[in-house]
Structure formats: structure tokens, C-alpha cells
Amino acid sequence: MTMASTAQLIIGVTDLAAALLFLYGLKRMSSPVTAPSGIFVAGLGMLVAVLASFFYAFDVGAAAKPHLMVNVGLGVVALIVGGGVAWWAGKKVAMTAMPQMVAIYNGMGGGAAGAIAAVELFGTKTPGTTQLVVTLLGALIGSISLSGSLVAWAKLQGVIKKPLRVRGQQYFNILVLLGTLAVAGYFIYVAQGASGQLLPTPQLIYLFFGCALIYGILMTLPIGGADMPVVISIYNAATGLAVGLEGFVLGNPALMIAGMVVGAAGTLLTLLMAHAMNRSVANVLFTNFGGTPKHKASHIKGSLKPTAAADAGIFMRYAKNVIIIPGYGLAAAQGQQKLYEFVKLLLAAGVSVKFAIHPVAGRMPGQMDVLLAEAGVPYDLIFQLDDINDEFKTIDVALVIGANDVVNPAARTDKSSPIFGMPILNADQAKQVYVVKRGQGKGYADIVNALFYADNCNMVYGDANAVMTMMIEAVRGLGAKAAA
Amino acid sequence: MDFSIQITGFVALYVFMLAAFAGWVIIGHVPAILHTPLMSGSNFVHGIVVVGGMFVLLNASTVQEQAIGFFAVLLGAGNAAGGYAVTDRMLAMFQTSGQKAQHAKLSHVKARHPRKD
């Protein structure tokens, strides 16, 4: 047995093991009980696959032989630098910034798939039209995912504040996409010229990648920040697909399987998210949501009724049951710890407390669950919209902290509202509603919330963290007085 | 004896089809509470692209190929390592009240996270 075929055997076996570990890991990740071990299983698969990839060194083409030592060195450096920096950033970033980190890492994956395609295209390694079409398709999807993810990151990070929209933008975007496809088509035509040999046409390749990257940017710019989770999920699926396609070109089953699994899983995840927001994916991508709210907030009756944090805290201490609706404002103020401290006081006093999580609370579906989990809230106190929405009618207090659009009754009644039709938490049906809010500003969708003006609603203005501290002190003060 | 792991033609289509189906089925039963960690987790899984990058880099014979190959491995490694770090942090936070002694008194609260069957 030659060295080369031994290397092939080792790579084949480890890639098979990696594919199995990925599938098993993802399966474990789909239940909260087994999830933490799921990522470890998948990580093990990644580790063996990366280590085994060095065995490619025993099976390189004649042209690459003289450069082998340099190439191996470059590979080690790239793995350590790329992996190290990303690992460090991933460990260090605040939990609230997770969505944009996912966007960045996803863009990197797309870029890597695009780069692999570029090497295949620049070299003469792509025989046959099928291979060429698949390479170009993977390159197109990967490039769009790269530049699109970067724009998504910029939006979530607040680098790009407002969606950029101009008249006829959608038509222009379609034109750019068609242009990119035309370049790809011409490239195939040239490459399959007389001899059937891939001719070196670097300018065309540059043009192709340039167009694809620009399309990714143009496509993402007009989408509002509130829709970014769905967009990131789409790009996640896209990168998976691109990786799968490049895996086909390289003839690597691990890439094919892992890429395609993510492509399908990501697509389903995107549909689930869009469904939770009561919008179709096409609606997210091609309509202008939350841009220029045309409707006027004319028919809102009542007034804003501010109240002191201490009063609200004491009121809840003597309530029978409280449902808490956390939103991004809580996370932004880093108030989860204090909130849970307050909840523990209420629980100790015999108050029934539950958390109600809207599917899009925070900036990404499920993000609020993660943030509460971080603060130590056991996840069996946390309920999703469908499971808890009927309970609001029967409870004493709904405490809304830093959430806005997800409790706006306009979504039920006001056809002209941009969030009309989105399922909301029925906080307005509670006997008493407290809304903790930094100021009188509007929510992410930039619309007025009728709930805040309702008769049963009081506003507690202030930073969520500070407000929770005041509530804790007020309730503790009661206990101290009783003891004295 | 020669071992080839090349998959081409219709066999590749079968692999794609079955893999896509597997991904679809696995995610189909996920509660909303895990949407973000799972997106992050699947984001980590496509970091396997780093292996493709290694293949391309090790087979590079020109400076241009080396540069692009290096870039591919750099980005792919970032995808994999970063994806793991973020997902691991998210998932490490999941705990039930039963697992935490100080919340023992809450253990009568039923864990109610119905799967979307």
C-alpha cells in the first residue's frame, strides 16, 4: 500500500466519523437537556477532520510537491491565527452581541467557500461543465453570504443605523444579479472553448466575484434591523449550501454532507423564525418593513401614567401571580441578574412568577432564553408565547421590561400598523401592567404602543438595571420593617 | 489497493438528498428556546469548509493559489473556532431548576417545553 492511498484511507475514515459526529451532535443540540454535550460531540468531529486534513500532504499533485513544506507551514499559521482570533473573540464578546458574532463567523465560512472556488477557477482544476457550473454556483452563494453577513453585522452592531432604500432599488438589484449570472455564463462559454480546456481568464473571475459581493451588499442594505435574525439564518443556510457545493467540486464527502445538512437545517430554521414573526421569507427580503411608517398614531386614547419603581415592586410583592415579559432593553441594560434577584424575592414571598418569551424577543429568536439562562433563571420558569398567552387574562400583574413591539395591541387590531398580524403577548389583558422603559421613545419597529396609554398600565421610567435595584430594595425594606 | 473517497455523478445527488433530509428532520423537532443556539451550532458545522481550504492550500503550486488557499483556511478556521466558542457559551447556560440545589423548592414546577410535533 502506498503512502498516498494510506493517507486517502485515513482521511476517508475520519471524514466519515466527522459526518456522523456532526449529525449526532446536531441531534443532541435539538433538546435543552442534551444540548451542551451536542456541541462537544460536533466539535470532536471537527477536530479529527481538521487534523486528518494534514494527510492530504501525502497525496498532492506533482506541481505542488516543491511547495509542500511552505504550504503545510501556511496551513498551520492560518489555522492558528484564524482559529485563535475567532476563538478569543467568541469567548470575550458580550452575550447581547451574539447575533452579530454568528453573522461574522457565518460570513467567514461563506468567504472560505468562495476562496476555494476561486482557486479552482484560477487553476485548471475544473474539468467539465457540471463541475464548472457547481463551482460557480458555490462561489456565487458563498460570496453573497460573505458580503451580506458583513452588512448584517454592521446593522446589528449599529455601524449602519438606517436601512438604505432608493426608488427602483429592487429592480437594480435584480439587474446586478442577472449581470453576475451573465458573467458566469460567459465564463463557462469561454472556458469550454474550442479545446474544452479551461482558459486563464482572470479578469472575468475578478468581475464575477466583484458582482457577487456587490449583490450581497445591495440585497442586505434595504432590510430593516429588526429582520436581521431571519437574514442571518438565510445566509447561514446559504453558506451551508455553498460549502456542500464546493465539497462536491473537491470530491470531499464530509463537506458535502455537513454543508447540505446545514443548508437544509438552516432553511427550516429560517422558515420557523419567519413564521414566528408572522412573515414570509420573501416578505422579509423584498419588502420594506419598518422604514417609513405612513400611519399616524391618531386614535390612541389615554395618557402615560408614570409611577415609582418602589411602588411597583411592592405591588408585585402582594400580587398572587406575575408574568414577566423581558425584551432587548433588559439585555441592553444588563439587568437580567437583578431581575432574577427580584424574582427570587417574589418567589420566596409566595408569588407565582413566570417568564413569557416572545419568539423574537431580543434580537434573535431564542436569544432572550439564552440571556435569562445566563443570569441563572431555570428554564422551566420560562414559557413560550403559545404556552402562556391564555394565562394573561387571569393574572394580577404583567411586568414588561424593555420590550415594546411584542406587546403592542396594534398588531391585533390596527390594519395600518406595520406589525399588524404579528402574534403578540397579551400583556394588556392582565389586571395591572407595569412597563419598565428607559424613556418615552419608540421600539425597534418605530411605532407608538397603545398599551402604554391603557388604563391598567403604569410606566416605570429608568434604566432596567437601576429600576430592578430599586424594586429589590423596596421589597427587602418591607421584610425588614416586618421583622422589626 | 487504492482507496478513493471521490463521490461524483448521481451518487453525489443521493448524498445531497439524504443529507438535506437528515438536516430537515433533525431541526424539525426543535423548541423555540433553542433557535439561536442551534443557528449558531449549524453555523459551526459548516466550518468544516476549513478542511476544503486545507486541501486547496496543500495542493497550491503558485503564489496566487497559496494566497487564496491561506485566506480560505484562515476564514474557515475562524468559522469553526468562533462558531464553537459562541455555541458552547450559549449552551453551557442551559440548566433546569432540578440541576440547581438552591432552586430545589421550585422542582414541582413542571418543565413544559412541548416539542413542535
XYZ file of C-alpha atoms in Angstrom:
601
model
C 0.000 0.000 0.000
C 1.445 3.334 -0.976
C 1.743 6.336 1.289
C -0.819 8.196 -0.823
C -3.516 5.562 -0.550
C -2.897 5.127 3.181
C -3.445 8.864 3.536
C -6.632 8.573 1.484
C -7.851 5.786 3.739
C -7.190 7.771 6.903
C -8.936 10.852 5.503
C -11.858 8.753 4.313
C -12.368 7.146 7.719
C -12.015 10.365 9.716
C -14.332 12.266 7.372
C -16.914 9.543 7.774
C -16.531 9.774 11.546
C -16.772 13.578 11.353
C -20.004 13.441 9.344
C -21.502 11.024 11.877
C -20.399 13.162 14.829
C -21.877 16.298 13.215
C -25.253 14.649 12.704
C -25.274 13.174 16.202
C -24.108 16.471 17.696
C -26.850 18.460 15.942
C -29.380 15.878 17.098
C -28.271 16.327 20.710
C -28.367 20.104 20.278
C -32.063 19.948 19.453
C -33.133 19.322 23.067
C -32.263 21.613 26.001
C -31.320 18.648 28.186
C -28.673 17.216 25.894
C -27.705 20.426 24.059
C -24.492 21.312 25.951
C -22.943 17.948 25.100
C -24.128 18.250 21.496
C -21.691 20.973 20.600
C -18.884 18.968 22.209
C -19.701 15.943 20.050
C -19.773 18.089 16.907
C -16.551 19.795 17.988
C -14.844 16.426 18.291
C -15.850 15.688 14.703
C -14.368 18.996 13.573
C -11.123 18.349 15.433
C -10.455 14.934 13.899
C -11.401 16.192 10.423
C -9.008 19.151 10.646
C -6.156 17.016 11.995
C -6.735 14.403 9.296
C -6.677 17.107 6.609
C -2.876 17.263 7.037
C -2.755 13.805 5.458
C -3.616 15.487 2.176
C 0.093 16.372 2.200
C 0.952 12.779 1.250
C -1.218 12.898 -1.814
C -0.553 16.213 -3.555
C -0.104 16.711 -7.273
C 3.341 16.863 -8.861
C 3.142 20.634 -9.363
C 2.575 21.260 -5.657
C 5.317 18.903 -4.392
C 8.125 21.522 -4.287
C 5.910 23.913 -2.296
C 4.687 21.325 0.157
C 6.675 22.405 3.214
C 5.698 26.050 2.680
C 2.063 25.081 2.177
C 1.944 22.991 5.340
C 3.507 25.886 7.241
C 0.978 28.328 5.801
C -1.820 25.940 6.776
C -0.641 25.723 10.378
C -0.287 29.505 10.606
C -3.729 30.097 9.064
C -5.359 27.576 11.406
C -3.733 29.062 14.494
C -4.265 32.718 13.568
C -7.799 32.398 12.147
C -8.966 29.935 14.768
C -7.212 31.706 17.631
C -8.553 35.175 16.914
C -12.096 33.909 16.339
C -11.952 31.746 19.476
C -10.757 34.668 21.565
C -13.428 36.983 20.146
C -16.139 34.356 20.633
C -15.187 33.846 24.288
C -14.879 37.535 25.040
C -17.904 39.082 23.371
C -20.929 40.046 25.492
C -23.918 37.724 25.290
C -26.024 40.542 23.876
C -23.681 40.788 20.893
C -24.041 37.093 19.996
C -26.223 37.573 16.904
C -23.677 39.734 15.131
C -20.876 37.323 16.059
C -22.832 34.497 14.444
C -23.177 36.747 11.386
C -19.413 37.343 11.245
C -18.450 33.684 11.593
C -21.049 32.746 9.037
C -19.644 35.294 6.593
C -16.180 33.820 7.119
C -17.494 30.371 6.161
C -19.039 31.830 3.021
C -15.773 33.593 2.212
C -13.828 30.364 2.651
C -16.173 28.561 0.247
C -15.758 31.435 -2.219
C -11.965 31.284 -1.886
C -11.918 27.542 -2.566
C -13.975 28.167 -5.680
C -11.571 30.935 -6.723
C -8.579 28.580 -6.566
C -10.470 26.028 -8.633
C -11.385 28.683 -11.198
C -7.956 30.331 -11.418
C -6.254 26.976 -11.771
C -7.154 24.479 -14.420
C -8.605 22.056 -11.953
C -12.197 22.150 -13.048
C -12.919 19.668 -15.780
C -16.325 19.529 -17.417
C -19.305 21.839 -17.493
C -21.030 20.271 -14.484
C -18.051 20.861 -12.227
C -17.719 24.406 -13.541
C -21.393 25.242 -13.003
C -21.319 23.831 -9.459
C -18.108 25.713 -8.661
C -19.564 28.993 -9.898
C -22.846 28.428 -8.071
C -20.998 27.729 -4.814
C -18.814 30.794 -5.399
C -21.859 32.987 -6.041
C -23.735 31.812 -2.930
C -20.631 31.932 -0.748
C -19.721 35.472 -1.857
C -23.259 36.779 -1.323
C -23.209 35.171 2.114
C -19.880 36.837 2.929
C -20.745 40.414 1.995
C -24.357 40.069 3.123
C -23.326 38.765 6.536
C -20.913 41.656 6.962
C -23.717 44.131 6.257
C -25.933 42.238 8.724
C -23.153 42.522 11.305
C -22.821 46.258 10.650
C -26.551 46.733 11.130
C -26.740 44.774 14.379
C -23.592 46.411 15.704
C -25.115 49.808 14.948
C -22.456 50.769 12.385
C -25.228 51.118 9.806
C -28.150 52.759 11.543
C -30.927 53.079 8.983
C -31.983 50.797 6.159
C -30.798 52.311 2.899
C -33.522 52.480 0.310
C -33.856 54.223 -3.001
C -36.563 54.133 -5.635
C -36.297 51.189 -8.006
C -33.705 49.518 -5.814
C -35.224 46.045 -6.192
C -35.038 46.316 -9.991
C -31.435 47.458 -9.811
C -30.591 44.526 -7.502
C -32.179 42.062 -9.899
C -30.171 43.650 -12.688
C -26.934 43.162 -10.732
C -27.827 39.522 -10.041
C -28.636 38.914 -13.711
C -25.365 40.627 -14.622
C -23.457 38.297 -12.274
C -25.155 35.265 -13.796
C -24.361 36.569 -17.287
C -20.683 36.874 -16.373
C -20.780 33.312 -15.032
C -22.453 32.106 -18.220
C -19.915 33.863 -20.430
C -17.130 32.410 -18.299
C -18.425 28.892 -18.866
C -18.752 29.622 -22.586
C -15.160 30.867 -22.812
C -13.803 28.118 -20.612
C -15.444 25.418 -22.663
C -13.973 26.943 -25.834
C -12.519 25.024 -28.743
C -10.182 22.749 -26.798
C -12.507 22.197 -23.837
C -9.605 23.325 -21.690
C -10.131 25.980 -19.025
C -8.520 29.129 -20.396
C -6.985 31.579 -17.994
C -9.438 34.462 -17.864
C -8.606 36.176 -14.586
C -10.431 39.412 -15.448
C -13.700 37.525 -15.827
C -13.167 35.803 -12.489
C -12.489 39.133 -10.750
C -15.597 40.608 -12.372
C -17.681 37.621 -11.292
C -16.604 37.793 -7.649
C -16.935 41.572 -7.613
C -20.517 41.415 -8.902
C -21.456 38.640 -6.450
C -20.028 40.531 -3.468
C -21.775 43.750 -4.504
C -25.056 41.896 -4.916
C -24.758 40.562 -1.349
C -24.326 44.111 -0.050
C -27.148 45.571 -2.155
C -29.501 42.776 -1.190
C -28.977 43.258 2.562
C -28.838 47.066 2.779
C -32.574 47.751 2.382
C -33.622 45.192 5.015
C -34.527 46.656 8.410
C -32.532 45.776 11.504
C -35.494 44.001 13.112
C -35.396 41.421 10.323
C -31.679 40.697 10.622
C -32.130 37.402 12.533
C -34.060 35.952 9.611
C -31.464 37.314 7.200
C -28.574 35.802 9.174
C -30.410 32.498 9.232
C -30.830 32.678 5.449
C -27.121 33.371 4.982
C -26.336 30.536 7.390
C -28.263 28.146 5.159
C -26.641 29.721 2.087
C -23.125 29.181 3.432
C -24.016 25.566 4.202
C -25.164 25.119 0.614
C -22.025 26.786 -0.759
C -19.825 24.534 1.385
C -21.757 21.489 0.183
C -21.332 22.507 -3.458
C -17.597 23.156 -3.086
C -17.378 19.781 -1.319
C -18.804 18.246 -4.480
C -16.186 20.024 -6.595
C -13.366 18.840 -4.337
C -14.923 15.380 -4.066
C -14.984 15.628 -0.280
C -17.932 13.788 1.318
C -17.521 15.458 4.741
C -18.012 18.896 3.202
C -20.896 17.650 1.082
C -22.759 16.089 3.991
C -22.075 18.770 6.611
C -22.803 21.552 4.123
C -26.033 20.054 2.901
C -27.254 19.229 6.417
C -26.714 22.861 7.407
C -28.282 24.046 4.163
C -31.485 22.131 4.883
C -31.500 22.731 8.639
C -30.835 26.435 8.116
C -33.643 26.694 5.591
C -36.102 25.102 8.021
C -34.826 27.292 10.859
C -35.366 30.359 8.653
C -38.939 29.300 7.916
C -39.615 28.705 11.634
C -38.281 32.145 12.505
C -40.193 33.898 9.764
C -43.290 32.013 10.880
C -42.777 33.212 14.453
C -42.743 36.778 13.135
C -45.796 36.038 11.013
C -43.992 36.994 7.837
C -42.903 35.105 4.769
C -39.247 34.934 3.851
C -39.952 36.691 0.544
C -41.677 39.397 2.548
C -38.554 39.892 4.658
C -36.244 40.038 1.668
C -38.231 42.085 -0.781
C -40.473 44.479 1.107
C -39.552 47.497 3.093
C -40.502 46.831 6.676
C -40.430 49.495 9.329
C -38.931 52.057 7.003
C -41.326 54.941 6.676
C -44.356 54.307 8.860
C -47.125 56.021 6.956
C -49.843 55.525 9.540
C -50.500 58.186 12.112
C -50.977 57.428 15.792
C -54.218 59.352 15.916
C -56.632 57.044 17.670
C -54.671 56.451 20.851
C -56.671 57.383 23.929
C -55.476 57.904 27.472
C -52.177 59.145 28.771
C -48.869 57.845 30.017
C -49.042 57.296 33.766
C -45.597 57.199 35.375
C -45.161 55.516 38.739
C -42.267 54.950 41.146
C -40.242 51.761 40.897
C -40.615 51.113 44.642
C -44.425 51.268 44.442
C -44.493 48.874 41.520
C -42.152 46.493 43.336
C -44.282 46.432 46.479
C -47.461 45.990 44.443
C -45.981 42.872 42.847
C -44.831 41.555 46.252
C -48.510 41.395 47.282
C -49.827 40.095 43.970
C -50.784 36.472 43.544
C -49.188 35.905 40.204
C -46.843 37.851 37.945
C -45.758 37.260 34.378
C -42.569 38.965 33.268
C -42.039 39.914 29.636
C -38.376 40.672 29.031
C -37.121 42.419 25.911
C -33.972 43.793 24.410
C -33.992 46.800 26.762
C -33.367 44.446 29.691
C -30.425 42.867 27.943
C -29.011 46.236 26.867
C -29.102 47.432 30.490
C -27.557 44.117 31.650
C -30.467 43.864 34.082
C -31.022 40.082 33.941
C -29.147 39.356 37.191
C -31.043 41.990 39.139
C -34.312 40.862 37.609
C -33.713 37.300 38.726
C -32.774 38.534 42.197
C -36.115 40.347 42.329
C -37.905 37.244 41.061
C -36.315 35.169 43.824
C -37.677 37.637 46.395
C -41.149 37.326 44.894
C -40.934 33.535 44.805
C -39.828 33.470 48.433
C -42.884 35.566 49.294
C -45.129 33.006 47.649
C -45.856 34.909 44.444
C -46.149 32.767 41.339
C -43.718 34.133 38.745
C -43.324 33.103 35.149
C -41.362 34.481 32.240
C -43.114 34.887 28.901
C -40.809 34.965 25.917
C -41.920 36.275 22.580
C -40.399 34.359 19.657
C -38.490 37.449 18.542
C -37.695 38.885 21.974
C -34.216 40.317 21.953
C -32.705 40.493 18.548
C -32.894 36.855 17.556
C -35.330 34.015 18.259
C -34.298 32.283 21.433
C -31.757 34.922 22.394
C -33.773 36.023 25.416
C -33.887 32.439 26.662
C -30.109 32.367 26.494
C -29.729 35.677 28.313
C -32.073 34.579 31.101
C -30.275 31.260 31.333
C -27.035 33.195 31.688
C -28.482 35.008 34.703
C -29.327 31.649 36.264
C -33.085 31.585 35.623
C -34.091 27.919 35.432
C -35.618 27.268 32.063
C -38.741 25.656 33.489
C -39.845 29.117 34.648
C -39.603 30.283 31.037
C -42.607 29.903 28.774
C -43.060 30.496 25.088
C -45.839 32.574 23.591
C -48.233 29.801 22.624
C -47.998 28.137 26.042
C -48.651 31.151 28.195
C -50.689 33.628 26.190
C -54.048 32.453 27.571
C -52.885 32.962 31.162
C -52.665 36.758 30.943
C -56.439 37.059 31.421
C -56.173 35.523 34.880
C -53.067 37.156 36.320
C -52.599 40.159 38.585
C -49.520 41.784 37.076
C -47.731 41.741 33.757
C -44.262 43.259 34.086
C -42.897 44.407 30.732
C -39.174 45.131 30.881
C -37.504 46.675 27.889
C -39.947 45.100 25.465
C -42.203 47.155 23.248
C -43.385 45.932 19.855
C -44.043 42.382 21.091
C -46.792 43.652 23.448
C -48.300 46.263 21.120
C -52.037 45.518 20.777
C -51.972 47.340 17.427
C -50.698 44.076 15.969
C -54.133 42.600 16.710
C -56.383 45.485 15.764
C -54.744 48.150 13.625
C -54.586 47.076 9.991
C -52.462 50.085 9.057
C -49.730 49.173 11.557
C -46.567 47.692 10.049
C -46.621 44.930 12.670
C -50.275 44.045 12.043
C -50.728 40.284 12.169
C -47.622 39.572 14.230
C -48.521 37.393 17.224
C -48.093 39.376 20.429
C -48.053 38.601 24.136
C -51.417 39.614 25.614
C -49.945 41.730 28.399
C -52.820 44.206 28.042
C -55.234 41.570 29.412
C -53.593 41.478 32.835
C -55.255 43.355 35.682
C -52.248 45.599 36.098
C -49.408 46.239 33.666
C -46.054 47.773 34.585
C -43.771 48.836 31.788
C -40.119 49.441 32.629
C -38.693 51.670 29.953
C -35.731 53.990 29.581
C -37.733 56.884 28.187
C -40.702 57.736 26.048
C -39.020 56.585 22.859
C -40.460 54.109 20.406
C -39.499 50.488 19.874
C -37.383 48.910 17.192
C -40.219 48.998 14.652
C -40.580 52.739 15.357
C -44.295 52.758 16.162
C -46.367 54.078 19.051
C -47.564 51.474 21.545
C -51.217 51.835 22.586
C -50.651 49.542 25.576
C -48.635 52.244 27.348
C -51.659 54.553 27.272
C -54.151 51.963 28.545
C -55.978 52.494 31.841
C -54.458 49.447 33.525
C -50.903 50.393 32.566
C -48.277 52.314 34.532
C -44.871 53.357 33.282
C -41.709 52.969 35.350
C -39.084 55.103 33.666
C -35.424 54.351 34.061
C -32.607 52.011 33.162
C -33.796 48.422 33.673
C -30.887 47.597 35.964
C -31.464 50.659 38.178
C -35.224 50.077 38.304
C -34.774 46.457 39.366
C -32.367 47.548 42.112
C -34.945 49.989 43.450
C -37.662 47.311 43.373
C -35.430 44.889 45.258
C -34.650 47.482 47.914
C -38.339 48.330 48.318
C -39.350 44.686 48.782
C -36.410 43.995 51.124
C -37.400 47.086 53.094
C -40.830 45.561 53.689
C -39.282 42.445 55.118
C -37.005 44.494 57.388
C -39.939 46.507 58.686
C -41.954 43.361 59.372
C -39.042 41.899 61.288
C -38.535 44.999 63.373
C -5.023 -1.207 -3.218
C -6.352 2.237 -3.819
C -8.861 3.999 -1.644
C -10.802 6.745 -3.299
C -13.261 8.936 -1.415
C -14.377 10.751 -4.532
C -18.133 10.952 -4.921
C -19.407 12.005 -8.312
C -22.460 11.978 -10.536
C -25.698 10.524 -9.280
C -24.151 9.179 -6.090
C -23.369 12.792 -5.175
C -27.001 13.716 -5.731
C -28.097 10.867 -3.469
C -25.695 12.038 -0.775
C -27.015 15.591 -1.085
C -30.606 14.431 -0.925
C -30.138 12.232 2.136
C -28.031 14.826 3.936
C -30.632 17.522 3.279
C -33.368 15.234 4.555
C -31.355 14.444 7.686
C -30.845 18.137 8.402
C -34.517 18.868 7.892
C -35.646 16.072 10.210
C -33.152 16.900 12.959
C -34.194 20.548 13.156
C -37.889 19.790 12.730
C -38.361 18.978 16.413
C -36.577 21.896 17.960
C -38.262 24.061 20.621
C -38.056 27.822 20.060
C -35.851 28.155 23.127
C -33.008 26.570 21.142
C -33.344 28.505 17.879
C -30.406 30.810 18.466
C -28.005 28.185 19.849
C -28.937 25.881 17.011
C -28.374 28.520 14.356
C -25.012 29.084 15.944
C -24.395 25.339 16.134
C -25.181 24.760 12.475
C -23.018 27.783 11.719
C -20.192 25.939 13.468
C -20.826 22.759 11.479
C -20.301 24.441 8.119
C -16.917 25.495 9.463
C -15.867 22.093 8.053
C -15.104 24.192 4.977
C -11.697 24.641 6.601
C -10.887 21.083 5.546
C -11.605 22.011 1.922
C -9.375 25.026 2.404
C -6.558 22.794 3.674
C -6.917 20.556 0.619
C -6.677 23.526 -1.715
C -3.776 25.099 0.186
C -1.701 21.917 0.345
C -2.219 21.422 -3.389
C -1.285 25.015 -4.225
C 1.515 25.373 -6.759
C 1.524 29.133 -7.448
C 1.804 32.137 -5.170
C -1.729 33.151 -6.118
C -3.092 29.749 -5.136
C -1.130 29.830 -1.910
C -2.510 33.268 -1.063
C -6.127 32.351 -1.758
C -5.711 28.973 -0.081
C -4.248 30.643 3.002
C -7.209 33.020 3.008
C -9.635 30.075 2.752
C -8.072 28.233 5.704
C -7.891 31.456 7.741
C -11.596 32.188 7.228
C -12.651 28.554 7.599
C -10.717 28.182 10.859
C -12.362 31.377 12.109
C -15.780 29.994 11.226
C -15.117 26.735 13.043
C -13.360 28.054 16.160
C -15.599 31.086 16.615
C -18.731 29.087 15.967
C -17.701 26.557 18.595
C -16.805 29.179 21.200
C -20.077 31.072 20.815
C -22.289 27.986 20.702
C -20.551 26.429 23.687
C -21.072 29.580 25.738
C -24.754 29.728 24.824
C -25.442 26.083 25.566
C -23.481 25.998 28.807
C -26.145 28.258 30.292
C -28.999 25.840 29.950
C -29.879 24.323 33.278
C -33.077 23.144 34.869
C -34.147 24.087 38.365
C -33.685 20.447 39.255
C -29.979 20.701 38.494
C -29.537 23.608 40.843
C -29.775 22.888 44.560
C -30.813 26.367 45.580
C -33.899 26.102 43.400
C -34.898 22.726 44.752
C -38.115 24.140 46.106
C -39.218 25.001 42.602
C -38.862 21.485 41.341
C -42.610 20.959 41.452
C -42.895 23.380 38.545
C -43.360 21.149 35.584
C -40.913 21.548 32.756
C -43.189 22.463 29.947
C -41.473 22.873 26.652
C -43.653 20.960 24.259
C -41.942 19.982 21.115
C -43.418 21.237 17.921
C -44.638 17.906 16.680
